[in-house]
Coordinates of C-alpha atoms and ligand atoms in Angstrom, one line a residue:
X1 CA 149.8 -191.2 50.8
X2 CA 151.8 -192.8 48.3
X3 CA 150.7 -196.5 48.7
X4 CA 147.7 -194.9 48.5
X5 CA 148.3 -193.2 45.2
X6 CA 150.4 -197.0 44.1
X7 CA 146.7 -198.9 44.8
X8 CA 144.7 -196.5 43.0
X9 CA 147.0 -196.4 39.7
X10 CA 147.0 -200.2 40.0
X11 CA 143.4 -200.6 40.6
X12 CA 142.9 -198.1 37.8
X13 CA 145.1 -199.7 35.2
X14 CA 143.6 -202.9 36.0
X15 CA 140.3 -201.7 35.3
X16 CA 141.5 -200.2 31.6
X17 CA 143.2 -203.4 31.0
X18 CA 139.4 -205.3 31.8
X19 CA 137.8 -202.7 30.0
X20 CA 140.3 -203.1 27.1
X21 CA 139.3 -206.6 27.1
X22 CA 135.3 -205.9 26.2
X23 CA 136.1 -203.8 23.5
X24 CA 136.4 -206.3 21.5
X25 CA 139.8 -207.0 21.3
X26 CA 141.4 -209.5 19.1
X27 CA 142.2 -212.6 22.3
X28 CA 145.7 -212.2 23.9
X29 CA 147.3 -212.6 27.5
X30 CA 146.1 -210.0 30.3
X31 CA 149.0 -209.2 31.5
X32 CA 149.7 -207.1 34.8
X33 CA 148.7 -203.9 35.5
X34 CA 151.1 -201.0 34.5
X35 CA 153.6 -203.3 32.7
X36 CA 150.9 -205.6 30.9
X37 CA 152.4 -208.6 29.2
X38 CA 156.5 -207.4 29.6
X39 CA 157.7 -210.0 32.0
X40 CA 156.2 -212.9 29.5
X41 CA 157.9 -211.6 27.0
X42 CA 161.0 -211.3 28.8
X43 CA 161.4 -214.5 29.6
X44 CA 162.9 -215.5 26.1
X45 CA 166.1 -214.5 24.3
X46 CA 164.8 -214.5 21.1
X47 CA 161.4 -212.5 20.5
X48 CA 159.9 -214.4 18.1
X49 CA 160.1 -216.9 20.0
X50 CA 157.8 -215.4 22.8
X51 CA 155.6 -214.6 19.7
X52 CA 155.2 -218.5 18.2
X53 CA 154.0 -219.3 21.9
X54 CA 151.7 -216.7 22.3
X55 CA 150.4 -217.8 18.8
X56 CA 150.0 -221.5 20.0
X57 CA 147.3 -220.3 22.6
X58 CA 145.3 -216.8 20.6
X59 CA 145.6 -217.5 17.1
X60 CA 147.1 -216.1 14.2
X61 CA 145.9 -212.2 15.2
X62 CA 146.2 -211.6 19.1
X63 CA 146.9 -208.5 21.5
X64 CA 148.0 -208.0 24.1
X65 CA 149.7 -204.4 26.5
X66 CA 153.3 -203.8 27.0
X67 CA 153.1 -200.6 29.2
X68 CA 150.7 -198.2 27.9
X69 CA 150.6 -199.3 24.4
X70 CA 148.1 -202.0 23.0
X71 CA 149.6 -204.0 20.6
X72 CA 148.3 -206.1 18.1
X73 CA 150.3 -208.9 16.1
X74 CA 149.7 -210.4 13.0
X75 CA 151.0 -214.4 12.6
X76 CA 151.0 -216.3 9.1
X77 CA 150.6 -214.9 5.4
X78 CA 147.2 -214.3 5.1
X79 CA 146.8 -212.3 8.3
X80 CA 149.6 -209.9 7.3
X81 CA 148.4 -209.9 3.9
X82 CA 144.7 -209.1 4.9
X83 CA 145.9 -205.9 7.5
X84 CA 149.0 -204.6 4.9
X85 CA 147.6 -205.2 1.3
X86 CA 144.1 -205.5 2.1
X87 CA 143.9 -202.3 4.1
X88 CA 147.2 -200.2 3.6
X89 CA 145.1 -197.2 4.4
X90 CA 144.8 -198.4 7.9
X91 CA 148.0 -200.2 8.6
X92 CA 150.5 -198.2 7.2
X93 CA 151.6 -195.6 10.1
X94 CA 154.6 -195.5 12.2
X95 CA 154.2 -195.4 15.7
X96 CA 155.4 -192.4 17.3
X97 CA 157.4 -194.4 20.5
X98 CA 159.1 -192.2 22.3
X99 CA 163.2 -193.8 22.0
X100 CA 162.4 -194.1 18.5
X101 CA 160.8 -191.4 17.2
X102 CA 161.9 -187.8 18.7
X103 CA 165.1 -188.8 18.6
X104 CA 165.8 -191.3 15.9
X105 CA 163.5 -189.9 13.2
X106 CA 164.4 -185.6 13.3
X107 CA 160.8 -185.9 15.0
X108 CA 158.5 -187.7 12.6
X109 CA 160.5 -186.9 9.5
X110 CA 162.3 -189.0 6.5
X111 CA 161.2 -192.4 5.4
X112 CA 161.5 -195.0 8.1
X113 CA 160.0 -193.1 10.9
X114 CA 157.4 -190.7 9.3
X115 CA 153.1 -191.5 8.7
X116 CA 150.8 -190.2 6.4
X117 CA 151.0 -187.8 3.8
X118 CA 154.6 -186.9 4.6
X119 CA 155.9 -190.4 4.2
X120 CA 154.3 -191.0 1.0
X121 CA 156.2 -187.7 0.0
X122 CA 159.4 -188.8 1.3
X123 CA 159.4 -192.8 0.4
X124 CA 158.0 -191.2 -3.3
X125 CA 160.8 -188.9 -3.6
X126 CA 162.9 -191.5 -2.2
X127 CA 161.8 -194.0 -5.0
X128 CA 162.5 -191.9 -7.9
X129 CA 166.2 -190.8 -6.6
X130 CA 166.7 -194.9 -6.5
X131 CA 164.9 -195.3 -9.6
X132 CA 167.8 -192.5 -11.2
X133 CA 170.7 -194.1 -9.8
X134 CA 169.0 -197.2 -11.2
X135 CA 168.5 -199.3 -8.6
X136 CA 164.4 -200.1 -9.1
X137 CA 165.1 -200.8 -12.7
X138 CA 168.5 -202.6 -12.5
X139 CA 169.5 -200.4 -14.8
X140 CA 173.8 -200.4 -15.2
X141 CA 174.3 -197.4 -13.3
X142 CA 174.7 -198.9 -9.9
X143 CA 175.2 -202.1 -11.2
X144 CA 178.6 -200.8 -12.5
X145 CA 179.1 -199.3 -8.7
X146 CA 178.7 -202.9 -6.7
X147 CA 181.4 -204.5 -9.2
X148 CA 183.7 -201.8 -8.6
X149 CA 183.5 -202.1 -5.2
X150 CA 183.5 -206.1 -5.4
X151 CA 186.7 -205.8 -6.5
X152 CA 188.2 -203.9 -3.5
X153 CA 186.2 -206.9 -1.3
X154 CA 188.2 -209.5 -3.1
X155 CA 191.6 -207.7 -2.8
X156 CA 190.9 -207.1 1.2
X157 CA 189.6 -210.8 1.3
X158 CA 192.7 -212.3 -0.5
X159 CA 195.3 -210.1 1.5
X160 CA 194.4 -212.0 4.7
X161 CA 196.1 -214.8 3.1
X162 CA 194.5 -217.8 4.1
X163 CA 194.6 -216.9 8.0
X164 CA 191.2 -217.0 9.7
X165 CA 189.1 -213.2 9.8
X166 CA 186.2 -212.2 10.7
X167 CA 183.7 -211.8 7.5
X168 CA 181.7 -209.6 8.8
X169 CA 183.8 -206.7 9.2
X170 CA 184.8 -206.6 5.4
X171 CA 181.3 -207.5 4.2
X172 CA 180.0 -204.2 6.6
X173 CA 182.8 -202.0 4.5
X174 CA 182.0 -203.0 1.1
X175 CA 178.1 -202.9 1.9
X176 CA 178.3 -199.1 3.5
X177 CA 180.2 -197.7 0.8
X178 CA 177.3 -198.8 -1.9
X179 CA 175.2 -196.1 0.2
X180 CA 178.3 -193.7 0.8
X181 CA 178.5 -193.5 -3.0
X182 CA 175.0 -193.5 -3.3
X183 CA 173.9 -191.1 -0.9
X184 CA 177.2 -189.1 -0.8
X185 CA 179.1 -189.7 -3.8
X186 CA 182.0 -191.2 -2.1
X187 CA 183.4 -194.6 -1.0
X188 CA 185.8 -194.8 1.7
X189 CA 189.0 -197.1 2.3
X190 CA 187.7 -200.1 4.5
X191 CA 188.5 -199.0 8.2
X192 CA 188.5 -195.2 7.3
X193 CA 188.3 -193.3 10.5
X194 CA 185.2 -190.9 9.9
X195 CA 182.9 -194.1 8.4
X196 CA 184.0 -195.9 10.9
X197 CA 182.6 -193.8 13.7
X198 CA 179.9 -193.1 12.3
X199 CA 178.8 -196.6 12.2
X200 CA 179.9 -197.2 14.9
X201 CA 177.4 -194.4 16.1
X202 CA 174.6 -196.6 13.9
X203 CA 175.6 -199.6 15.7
X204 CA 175.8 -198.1 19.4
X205 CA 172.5 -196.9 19.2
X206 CA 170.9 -200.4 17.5
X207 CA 172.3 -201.6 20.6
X208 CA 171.3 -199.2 22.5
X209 CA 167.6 -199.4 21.5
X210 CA 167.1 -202.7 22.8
X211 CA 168.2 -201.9 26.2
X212 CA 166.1 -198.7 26.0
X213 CA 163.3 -200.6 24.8
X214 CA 160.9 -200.2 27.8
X215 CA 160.9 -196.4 27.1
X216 CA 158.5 -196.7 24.6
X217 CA 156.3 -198.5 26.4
X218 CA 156.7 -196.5 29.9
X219 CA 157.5 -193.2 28.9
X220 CA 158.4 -191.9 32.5
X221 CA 161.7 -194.5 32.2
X222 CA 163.0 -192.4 29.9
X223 CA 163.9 -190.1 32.9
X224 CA 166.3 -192.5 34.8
X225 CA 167.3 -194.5 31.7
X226 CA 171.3 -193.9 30.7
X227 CA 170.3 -196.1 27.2
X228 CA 168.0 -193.7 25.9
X229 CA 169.5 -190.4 27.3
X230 CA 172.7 -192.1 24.9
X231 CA 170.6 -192.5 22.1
X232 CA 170.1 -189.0 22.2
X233 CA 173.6 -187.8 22.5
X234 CA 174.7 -190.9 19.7
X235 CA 171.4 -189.1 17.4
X236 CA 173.1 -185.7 17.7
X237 CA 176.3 -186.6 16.6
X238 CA 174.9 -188.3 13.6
X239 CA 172.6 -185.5 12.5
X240 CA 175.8 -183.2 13.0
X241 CA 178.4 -185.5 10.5
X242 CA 174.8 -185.7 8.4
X243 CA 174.3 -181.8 8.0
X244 CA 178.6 -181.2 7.6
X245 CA 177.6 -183.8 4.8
X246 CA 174.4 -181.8 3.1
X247 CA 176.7 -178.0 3.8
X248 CA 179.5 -179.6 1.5
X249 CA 177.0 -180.4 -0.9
X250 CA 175.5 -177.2 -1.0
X251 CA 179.1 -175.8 -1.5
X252 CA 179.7 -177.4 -4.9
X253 CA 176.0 -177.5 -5.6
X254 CA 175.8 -177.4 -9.9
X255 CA 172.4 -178.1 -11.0
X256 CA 173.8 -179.7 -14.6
X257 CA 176.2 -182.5 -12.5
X258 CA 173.7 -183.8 -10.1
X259 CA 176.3 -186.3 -8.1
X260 CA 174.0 -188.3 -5.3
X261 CA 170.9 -188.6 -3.3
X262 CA 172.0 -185.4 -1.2
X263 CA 172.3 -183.4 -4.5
X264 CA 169.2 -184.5 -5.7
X265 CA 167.2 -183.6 -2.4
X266 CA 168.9 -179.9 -2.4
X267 CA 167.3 -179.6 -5.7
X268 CA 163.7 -181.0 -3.9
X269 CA 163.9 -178.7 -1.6
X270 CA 164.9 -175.9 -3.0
X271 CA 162.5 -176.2 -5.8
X272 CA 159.7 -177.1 -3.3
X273 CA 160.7 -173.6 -1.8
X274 CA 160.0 -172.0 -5.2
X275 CA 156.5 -173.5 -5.2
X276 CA 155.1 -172.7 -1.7
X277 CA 153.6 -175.9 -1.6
X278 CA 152.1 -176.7 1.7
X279 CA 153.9 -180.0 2.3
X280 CA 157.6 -179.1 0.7
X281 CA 160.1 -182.0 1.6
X282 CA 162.5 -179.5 3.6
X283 CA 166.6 -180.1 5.5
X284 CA 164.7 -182.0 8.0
X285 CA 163.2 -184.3 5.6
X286 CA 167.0 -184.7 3.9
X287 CA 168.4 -185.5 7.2
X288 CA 166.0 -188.0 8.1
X289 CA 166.4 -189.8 5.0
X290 CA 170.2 -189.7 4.4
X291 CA 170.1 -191.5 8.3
X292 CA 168.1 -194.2 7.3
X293 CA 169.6 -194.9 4.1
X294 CA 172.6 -195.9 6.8
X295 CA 171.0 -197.9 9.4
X296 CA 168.3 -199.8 7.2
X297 CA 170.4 -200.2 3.9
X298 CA 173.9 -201.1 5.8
X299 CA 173.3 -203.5 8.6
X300 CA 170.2 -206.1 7.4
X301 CA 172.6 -206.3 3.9
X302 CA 175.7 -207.3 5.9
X303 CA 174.0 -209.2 7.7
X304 CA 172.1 -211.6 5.0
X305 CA 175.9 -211.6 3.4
X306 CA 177.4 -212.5 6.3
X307 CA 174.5 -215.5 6.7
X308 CA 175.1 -216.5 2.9
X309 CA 179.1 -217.1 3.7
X310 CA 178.4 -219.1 6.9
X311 CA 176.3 -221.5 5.2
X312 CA 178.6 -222.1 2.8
X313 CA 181.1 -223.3 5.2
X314 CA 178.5 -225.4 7.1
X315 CA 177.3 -227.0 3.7
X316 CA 180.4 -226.8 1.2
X317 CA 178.7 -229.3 -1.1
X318 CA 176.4 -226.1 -2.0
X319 CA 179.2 -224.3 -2.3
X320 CA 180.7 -226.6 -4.8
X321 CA 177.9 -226.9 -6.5
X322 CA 177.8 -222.6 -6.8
X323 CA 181.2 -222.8 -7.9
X324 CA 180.8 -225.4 -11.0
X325 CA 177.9 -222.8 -11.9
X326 CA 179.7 -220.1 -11.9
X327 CA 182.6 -221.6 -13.6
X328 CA 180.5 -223.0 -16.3
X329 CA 178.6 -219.9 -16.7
X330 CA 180.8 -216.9 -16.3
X331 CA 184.5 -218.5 -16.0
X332 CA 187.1 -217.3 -13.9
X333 CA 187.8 -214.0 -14.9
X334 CA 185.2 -212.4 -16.2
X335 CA 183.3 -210.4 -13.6
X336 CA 180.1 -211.4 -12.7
X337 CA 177.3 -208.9 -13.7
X338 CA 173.3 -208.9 -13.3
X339 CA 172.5 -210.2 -16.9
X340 CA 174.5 -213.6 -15.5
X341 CA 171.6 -214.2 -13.0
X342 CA 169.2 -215.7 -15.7
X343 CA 171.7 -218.7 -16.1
X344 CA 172.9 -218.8 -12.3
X345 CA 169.2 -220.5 -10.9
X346 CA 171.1 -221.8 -8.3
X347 CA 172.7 -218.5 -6.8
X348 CA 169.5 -217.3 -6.8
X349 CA 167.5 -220.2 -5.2
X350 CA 170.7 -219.7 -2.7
X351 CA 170.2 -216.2 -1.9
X352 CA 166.0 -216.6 -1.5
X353 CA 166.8 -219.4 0.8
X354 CA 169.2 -217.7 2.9
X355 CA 166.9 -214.8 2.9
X356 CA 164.5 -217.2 4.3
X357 CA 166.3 -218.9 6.9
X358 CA 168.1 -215.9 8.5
X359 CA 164.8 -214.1 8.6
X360 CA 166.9 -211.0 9.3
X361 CA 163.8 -208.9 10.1
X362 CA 161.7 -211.6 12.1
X363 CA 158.9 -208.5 13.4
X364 CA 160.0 -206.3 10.0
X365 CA 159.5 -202.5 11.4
X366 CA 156.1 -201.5 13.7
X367 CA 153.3 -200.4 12.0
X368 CA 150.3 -198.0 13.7
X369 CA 146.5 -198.2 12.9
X370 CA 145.5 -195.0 11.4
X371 CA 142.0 -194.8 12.3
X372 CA 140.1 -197.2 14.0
X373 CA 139.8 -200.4 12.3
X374 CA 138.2 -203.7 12.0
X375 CA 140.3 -207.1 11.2
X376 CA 138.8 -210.6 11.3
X377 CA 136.1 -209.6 13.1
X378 CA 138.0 -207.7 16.3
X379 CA 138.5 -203.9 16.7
X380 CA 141.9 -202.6 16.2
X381 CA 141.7 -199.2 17.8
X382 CA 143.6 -196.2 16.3
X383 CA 147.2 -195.9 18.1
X384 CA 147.7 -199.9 18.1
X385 CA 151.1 -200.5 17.4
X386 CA 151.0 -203.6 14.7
X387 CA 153.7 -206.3 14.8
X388 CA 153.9 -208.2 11.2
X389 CA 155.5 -212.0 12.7
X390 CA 157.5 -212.0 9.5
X391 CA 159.2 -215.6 10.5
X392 CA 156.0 -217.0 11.0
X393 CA 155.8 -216.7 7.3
X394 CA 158.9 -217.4 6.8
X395 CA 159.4 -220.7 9.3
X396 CA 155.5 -222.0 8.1
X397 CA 155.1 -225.6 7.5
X398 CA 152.5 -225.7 5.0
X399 CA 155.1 -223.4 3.1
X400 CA 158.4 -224.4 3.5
X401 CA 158.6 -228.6 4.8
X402 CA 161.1 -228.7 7.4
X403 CA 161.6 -225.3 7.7
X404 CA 164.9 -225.3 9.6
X405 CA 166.8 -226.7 7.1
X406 CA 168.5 -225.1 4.9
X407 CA 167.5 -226.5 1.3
X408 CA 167.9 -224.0 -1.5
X409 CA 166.5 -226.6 -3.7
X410 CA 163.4 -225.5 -2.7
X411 CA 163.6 -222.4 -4.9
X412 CA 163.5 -224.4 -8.6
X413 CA 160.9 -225.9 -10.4
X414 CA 161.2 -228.6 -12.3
X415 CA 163.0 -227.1 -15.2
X416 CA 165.8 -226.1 -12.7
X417 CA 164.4 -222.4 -13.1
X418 CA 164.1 -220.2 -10.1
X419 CA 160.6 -220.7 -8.3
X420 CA 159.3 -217.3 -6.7
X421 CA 156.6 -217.6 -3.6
X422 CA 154.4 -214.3 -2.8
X423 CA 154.7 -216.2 0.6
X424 CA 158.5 -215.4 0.6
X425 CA 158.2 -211.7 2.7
X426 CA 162.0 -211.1 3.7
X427 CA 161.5 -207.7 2.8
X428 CA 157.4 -207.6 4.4
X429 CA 154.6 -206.8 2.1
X430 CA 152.0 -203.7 1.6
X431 CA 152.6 -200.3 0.9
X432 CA 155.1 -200.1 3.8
X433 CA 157.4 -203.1 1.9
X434 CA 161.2 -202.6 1.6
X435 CA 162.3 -199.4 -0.1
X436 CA 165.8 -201.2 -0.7
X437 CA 164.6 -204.6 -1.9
X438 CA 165.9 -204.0 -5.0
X439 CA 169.4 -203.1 -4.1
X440 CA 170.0 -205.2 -1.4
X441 CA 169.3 -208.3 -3.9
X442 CA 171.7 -206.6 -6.4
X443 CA 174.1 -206.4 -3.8
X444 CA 173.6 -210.1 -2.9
X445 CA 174.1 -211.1 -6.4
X446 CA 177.5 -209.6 -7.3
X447 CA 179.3 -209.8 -3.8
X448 CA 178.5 -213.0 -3.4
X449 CA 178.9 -215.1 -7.1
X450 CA 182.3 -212.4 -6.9
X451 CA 183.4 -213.9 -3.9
X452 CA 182.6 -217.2 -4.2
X453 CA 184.1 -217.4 -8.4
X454 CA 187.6 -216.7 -6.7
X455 CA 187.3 -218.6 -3.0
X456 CA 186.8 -221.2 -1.1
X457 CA 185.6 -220.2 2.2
X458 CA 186.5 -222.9 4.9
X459 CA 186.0 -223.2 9.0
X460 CA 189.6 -222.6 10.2
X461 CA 191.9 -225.8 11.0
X462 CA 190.8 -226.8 14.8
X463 CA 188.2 -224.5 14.6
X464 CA 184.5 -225.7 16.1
X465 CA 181.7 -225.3 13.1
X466 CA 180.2 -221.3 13.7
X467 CA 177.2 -221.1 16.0
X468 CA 174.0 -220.7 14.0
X469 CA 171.7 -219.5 17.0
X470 CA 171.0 -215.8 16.0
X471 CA 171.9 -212.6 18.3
X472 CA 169.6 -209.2 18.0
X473 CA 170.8 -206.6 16.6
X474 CA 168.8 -204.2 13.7
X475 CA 167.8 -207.9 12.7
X476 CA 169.0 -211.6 13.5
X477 CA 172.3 -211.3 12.9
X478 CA 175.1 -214.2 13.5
X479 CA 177.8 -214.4 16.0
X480 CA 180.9 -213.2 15.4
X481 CA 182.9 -215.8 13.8
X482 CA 185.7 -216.3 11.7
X483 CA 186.5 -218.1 8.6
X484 CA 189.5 -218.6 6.3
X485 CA 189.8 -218.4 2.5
X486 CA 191.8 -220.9 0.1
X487 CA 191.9 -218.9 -3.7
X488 CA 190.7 -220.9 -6.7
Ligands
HEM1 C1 168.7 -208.0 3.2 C2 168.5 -206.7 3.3 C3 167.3 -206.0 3.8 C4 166.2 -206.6 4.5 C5 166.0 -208.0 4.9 C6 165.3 -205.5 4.7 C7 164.0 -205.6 5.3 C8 163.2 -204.5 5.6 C9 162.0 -204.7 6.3 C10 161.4 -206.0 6.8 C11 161.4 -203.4 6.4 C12 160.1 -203.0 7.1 C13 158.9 -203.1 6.2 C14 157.6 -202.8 7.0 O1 157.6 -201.8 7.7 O2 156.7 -203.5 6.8 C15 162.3 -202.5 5.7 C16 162.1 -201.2 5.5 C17 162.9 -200.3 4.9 N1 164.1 -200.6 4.2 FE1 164.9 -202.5 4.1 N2 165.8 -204.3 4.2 C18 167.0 -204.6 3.6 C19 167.8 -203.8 2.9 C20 167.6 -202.4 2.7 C21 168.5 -201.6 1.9 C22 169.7 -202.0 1.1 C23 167.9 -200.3 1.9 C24 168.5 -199.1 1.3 C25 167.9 -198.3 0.6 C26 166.7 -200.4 2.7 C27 165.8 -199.4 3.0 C28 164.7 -199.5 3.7 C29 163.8 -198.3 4.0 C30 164.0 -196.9 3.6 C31 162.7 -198.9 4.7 C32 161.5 -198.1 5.3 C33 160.3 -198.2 4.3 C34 159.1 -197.4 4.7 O3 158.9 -197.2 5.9 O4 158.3 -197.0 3.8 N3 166.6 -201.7 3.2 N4 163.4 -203.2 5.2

């Protein structure tokens, strides 16, 4: 009875996956029944990878199964440009995959996670409290916020006194408390107990996500998989630490001292209540938000950070050359600040080029079709999960000669002045771009020139060069590696 049952699913799913075909898909691999195209793409470490081959063969827009779900991905500028500019109606949607969704977005809600009307509502919102704290307009406010805390990065980087540490650690404390104050009005010593669990929650379940990964695609493994019942129990705890977070708030709630993002949604939502207006951002909303704040504002910022630092001791006659700038430009006591980035072309064309290279986000976030949809010529069905190949942008020939090296030069004209590409998508494109682009450059900025005005940062004596393949993580992140400091 049961083989019988097996053959007919298989026979069934085969069929679907024929029938698929004639619709008009854009070209891809066939896969096998039930699991589609999963075992090709298993056989590489790195994704992106799997997705340069499959480009090779299908072209720059192919599909192709994994499980259930019909995928579509999008290769090179143009294509990505044509599905998230050309057509943001259509391409703008989360998809709602089971290990991420439920669980990780409070069930559709917040920014990250959430589709239609009630992401525009919640990114909108999200905007303006950023554009307050004056992060969209680089205004001082936060500006002020990133120095301060620079200066507690330098003290912990100059108390390990010149023996080797891990960056990466230090760099994750100084990044989290720019969205602790922001979001919560508070930083926290580095290695404070309750931050560090809580990312350590964030981290466990980035982990987690990738093991769980086949429960979005075959929602019955959800049943027998420890990963995802994990997530769940890791997604509680955060939500809880989150609403002990928002009840404080409401505590010393005054309307005329408006402290942080958290105070600034209570007022949303209680105002919204006022109004009776039929999509009111409400606590769910809040939650949603505040958690990704933390994991898409903390880890891809450490990350390019930690990048920046370990090409500097792979190619310290760039970080020389930083140095004399920032030398000649700012001194050695002043702090740096954002108005010094005019005359510092060559931090900048640093940062973009490191931005490049470590493509942190190589697939960005998944996008859903809306409504059916045409592109190029081929149907895209509504429910097709979209996959933007950022690093195909970011790695393309035509763009960037040789792209695996690292050559900053390649941002200045000229004149020496920085040279901006639309081609350069770090942060992806369309309506769906970055909300944190903004910030996380600011960030760059002044940890970095900070850093670098009162270190050398060096491989430790004996020590083999640090290994530039990437790992996965919430992007391509480096090993873990250490590195020693020498002051100025
Ligand atoms: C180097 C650092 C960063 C990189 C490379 C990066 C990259 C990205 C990418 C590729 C996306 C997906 C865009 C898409 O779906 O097409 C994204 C989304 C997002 N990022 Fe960042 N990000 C960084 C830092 C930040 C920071 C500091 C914040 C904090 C506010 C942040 C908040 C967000 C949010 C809220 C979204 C979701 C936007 C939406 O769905 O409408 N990111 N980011």
């Amino acid at each position: 009875m049961i083989a019988y049952i097996l053959s007919a699913v298989i026979v069934l799913a085969s069929l679907w996956m024929v029938f698929g075909r004639t619709r008009n898909l854009p070209p891809g691999p066939m896969g096998l029944p039930l699991v589609g195209s999963i075992l090709t793409l298993r056989k590489y470490q790195l994704l992106h990878d799997g997705l340069a081959d499959l480009r090779t063969v299908y072209g720059d827009v192919f599909s192709m199964r994994l499980g259930s779900r019909l995928f579509v991905v999008l290769n090179g500028y143009d294509a990505i440009r044509e599905a998230f500019v050309g057509q943001s109606d259509h391409f703008s949607d989360r998809p709602e995959m089971l290990s991420m969704w439920k669980a990780i977005t409070n069930h559709g809600r917040g920014i990250v996670g959430s589709s239609g009307s009630r992401w525009k509502k919640s990114r909108k919102f999200a905007q303006g409290v950023l554009r307050h704290f004056g992060i969209t307009t680089r205004k001082a406010n936060l500006e002020r916020q990133i120095q301060e805390e620079s200066r507690y990065f330098v003290d912990a980087v100059d108390n390990t006194n010149g023996k080797p540490f891990e960056p990466a650690l230090l760099i994750t404390g100084a990044v989290a408390n720019i969205i602790n104050s922001l979001v919560f009005g508070e930083r926290t010593d580095y290695g404070d107990e309750e931050t560090e669990k809580f990312l350590g929650l964030v981290d466990r379940i980035v982990k987690l996500s990738l093991k769980a990964g086949a429960v979005d695609v075959i929602p019955l493994v959800k049943y027998v998989s420890p990963s995802y019942k994990e997530i769940v129990i890791c997604m509680e705890q955060i939500f809880a630490f989150v609403k002990k977070k928002i009840e404080e708030h409401r505590q010393t709630f005054d309307p005329n001292d408006i402290r942080d993002f958290i105070d600034m949604y209570i007022q949303e939502v209680e105002s919204s209540k006022l109004s009776g207006s039929s999509l009111s951002l409400d606590d769910l909303d809040m939650e949603a938000a505040i958690k990704d704040f933390f994991f898409a504002g903390i880890e891809t910022t450490s990350i390019g950070l930690t990048w920046a630092f370990m090409y500097m001791v792979r190619y310290p006659e760039i970080q020389k050359r930083i140095q004399r700038d920032i030398d000649r430009v700012i001194g050695k006591t002043r702090q740096p600040c954002l108005a010094d980035e005019e005359e510092l072309p060559y931090v900048t064309a640093t940062m973009l080029e490191v931005l490049r290279i470590a493509s942190i986000a190589p697939t960005a976030a998944p996008h859903c079709v809306a409504e059916d949809t045409t592109l190029r010529g081929y149907n895209i069905p509504q429910g097709t999960i979209v996959i933007p190949h950022i690093r195909s942008v970011l790695f393309d020939p035509k763009l960037w000669p040789e792209p695996e090296k690292f050559n900053p030069e390649r941002f200045l004209d000229k004149d020496g002045k920085v040279r901006r590409f639309d081609e350069h998508i770090p942060f992806s494109t369309g309506n769906r771009i970055c909300l944190g682009e903004h910030l996380a450059k600011m960030e760059f900025f002044l940890f970095f020139s900070s850093l670098l005005q009162q270190f050398t940062f060096t491989i430790p004596k004996g020590a083999e060069p640090p290994n530039m393949t990437p790992l996965y993580g919430v992007g391509l992140k480096p090993s873990i590696y250490k590195l020693c400091v020498e002051r100025r």
